[in-house]
Amino acid sequence: MKNIITLFLTLTFFNGFAQSDYFWIGGTGNFSDTTHWATTSGGTILQTQVPTSLDNVYFDANSFDAAGQTVTLDNNDLMCKNIDFSAVTNSPTFNGNSNTLSVYGSIDLVETMSINAISFKLEATTAGHTLTSAGHTLGGLTFNGIGGEWTLQDELTSSSTFDLKHGSVITNSYTLNINSFSSENSNVRTLTLGASIINLGTSGNWNVRTTNNFTLNSGTSTINLINGRFYQGESNINNGWDLTYYNVSFSPTGDNKAQLYTYNGGGRGTYNNLTSTKGLERWGGGGEVIVLNDFSCHGPYLGYWGGLIDVGGTATFGDSATFDALFTASTINFDGVGATYLLSASNTMTANSMNIAGGNCGAFTTIRSRSAGSQATVSVTSGAIAVDYVNLKDINATGGASFSATNAINGGNNAGWTISALSASDLYWIGSDGSWSDGNNWSLSSGGTPVGCAPTSLDNVYFDANSFDAAG
């Protein structure tokens, strides 16, 4: 008799933790209301408690008897195993009420429903789970199951943060439109991107500053940022946790610049291509940036406290640039007409070939050392680098290439250049009211035609009877 009682109690205990299927009935209601959960589809036998982490919940043809009915997630403590809307009819609304549903399995939504203000915390601890968002905009997504694995079944849109705390996410090459991405912890986690395009929000950041135990399978993916920061990771390369991305692109708006954070001297981020459509600021404590193909910055570039940047293809700077560390590339292009390039005096800039866009008489291209009086060195293997209308100071040109500057202003302490100095001119003001820098206000003779060039440090300027046509 004692054994029978023990067996009965044991079966009763485990039955209390058995998986159950919950079927929504009765149309509009709160998720926590047990009068809406039946044991079968359209059934009359009700569940006696709210769904647990073991229970599957279903919304189907017997859940809603009219269009426009709503299920409300009425608190933050609700959960289920799998949540399945795949057989639902009458286009219901799932109102998250700004709460979070913990899901210990898969999520299956459909296009013919509506979603409002709901976040999901995915807590599965086994592989083989899926996420189907069916074109809906979700709130926050937190992947938190130790050992869990989730595979996207379609394009994903989230108005908040995609937070990978534990487990493995496989994007299945689908596009992600998310406000920001975070995996800022040292838990075991994996992100497999395939050919996904990840679009971050206007101020959304990519934050994987701590890379320990993080595996990134970047595939041929592209990560697109606007005004947010890209934290590439700072763990020491010697521990094997440095990350390899594929394409990363910034498209800042207004006067904003892209922001790349490389952090400590032992960190490294590797990229296939790295691009900014405008300016870029590289911040860090010496972390390395390795670009296997091309690096391009179409606005001002500014390096702060950085480490090596090594570009396997072409590095293009479309505007002024300030370099703070060792910079190497197969080809370096300085494309900014009239731009200013400030080179590090303590680090050699190295390339196989180099192209420098000259300025014009109204806007000289300037190349000089960041440290006045201390030479910065440029070493180019081959080719002829010829620059017109350039202001040179403290630049040592070396390597097998030839360097020449015409119509140049020689600021001194240059080496390795053939410099043809700009001739001094006498310029006469003819502009009455006007801007000094406007070359159309200057002439080579008193009252003459515009020369189109503003004065340089070599020129004499004159104001005479033909400079102004009226008092004041």
PDB file of C-alpha atoms in Angstrom, residues 280-283 301-306 322-324 370:
ATOM      1  CA  LEU A 280      33.785  59.076 -40.048  1.00  0.00           C
ATOM      2  CA  GLU A 281      35.319  59.274 -36.586  1.00  0.00           C
ATOM      3  CA  ARG A 282      37.394  56.317 -35.431  1.00  0.00           C
ATOM      4  CA  TRP A 283      37.550  56.224 -31.621  1.00  0.00           C
ATOM      5  CA  TYR A 301      37.830  61.542 -41.422  1.00  0.00           C
ATOM      6  CA  LEU A 302      39.133  61.910 -37.883  1.00  0.00           C
ATOM      7  CA  GLY A 303      41.117  59.327 -35.944  1.00  0.00           C
ATOM      8  CA  TYR A 304      41.320  59.403 -32.143  1.00  0.00           C
ATOM      9  CA  TRP A 305      43.716  57.231 -30.116  1.00  0.00           C
ATOM     10  CA  GLY A 306      43.562  54.457 -32.629  1.00  0.00           C
ATOM     11  CA  THR A 322      43.367  63.454 -39.776  1.00  0.00           C
ATOM     12  CA  PHE A 323      45.408  60.313 -39.112  1.00  0.00           C
ATOM     13  CA  ASP A 324      46.488  59.270 -35.640  1.00  0.00           C
ATOM     14  CA  ARG A 370      49.968  66.761 -37.253  1.00  0.00           C
TER      15      ARG A 370
END
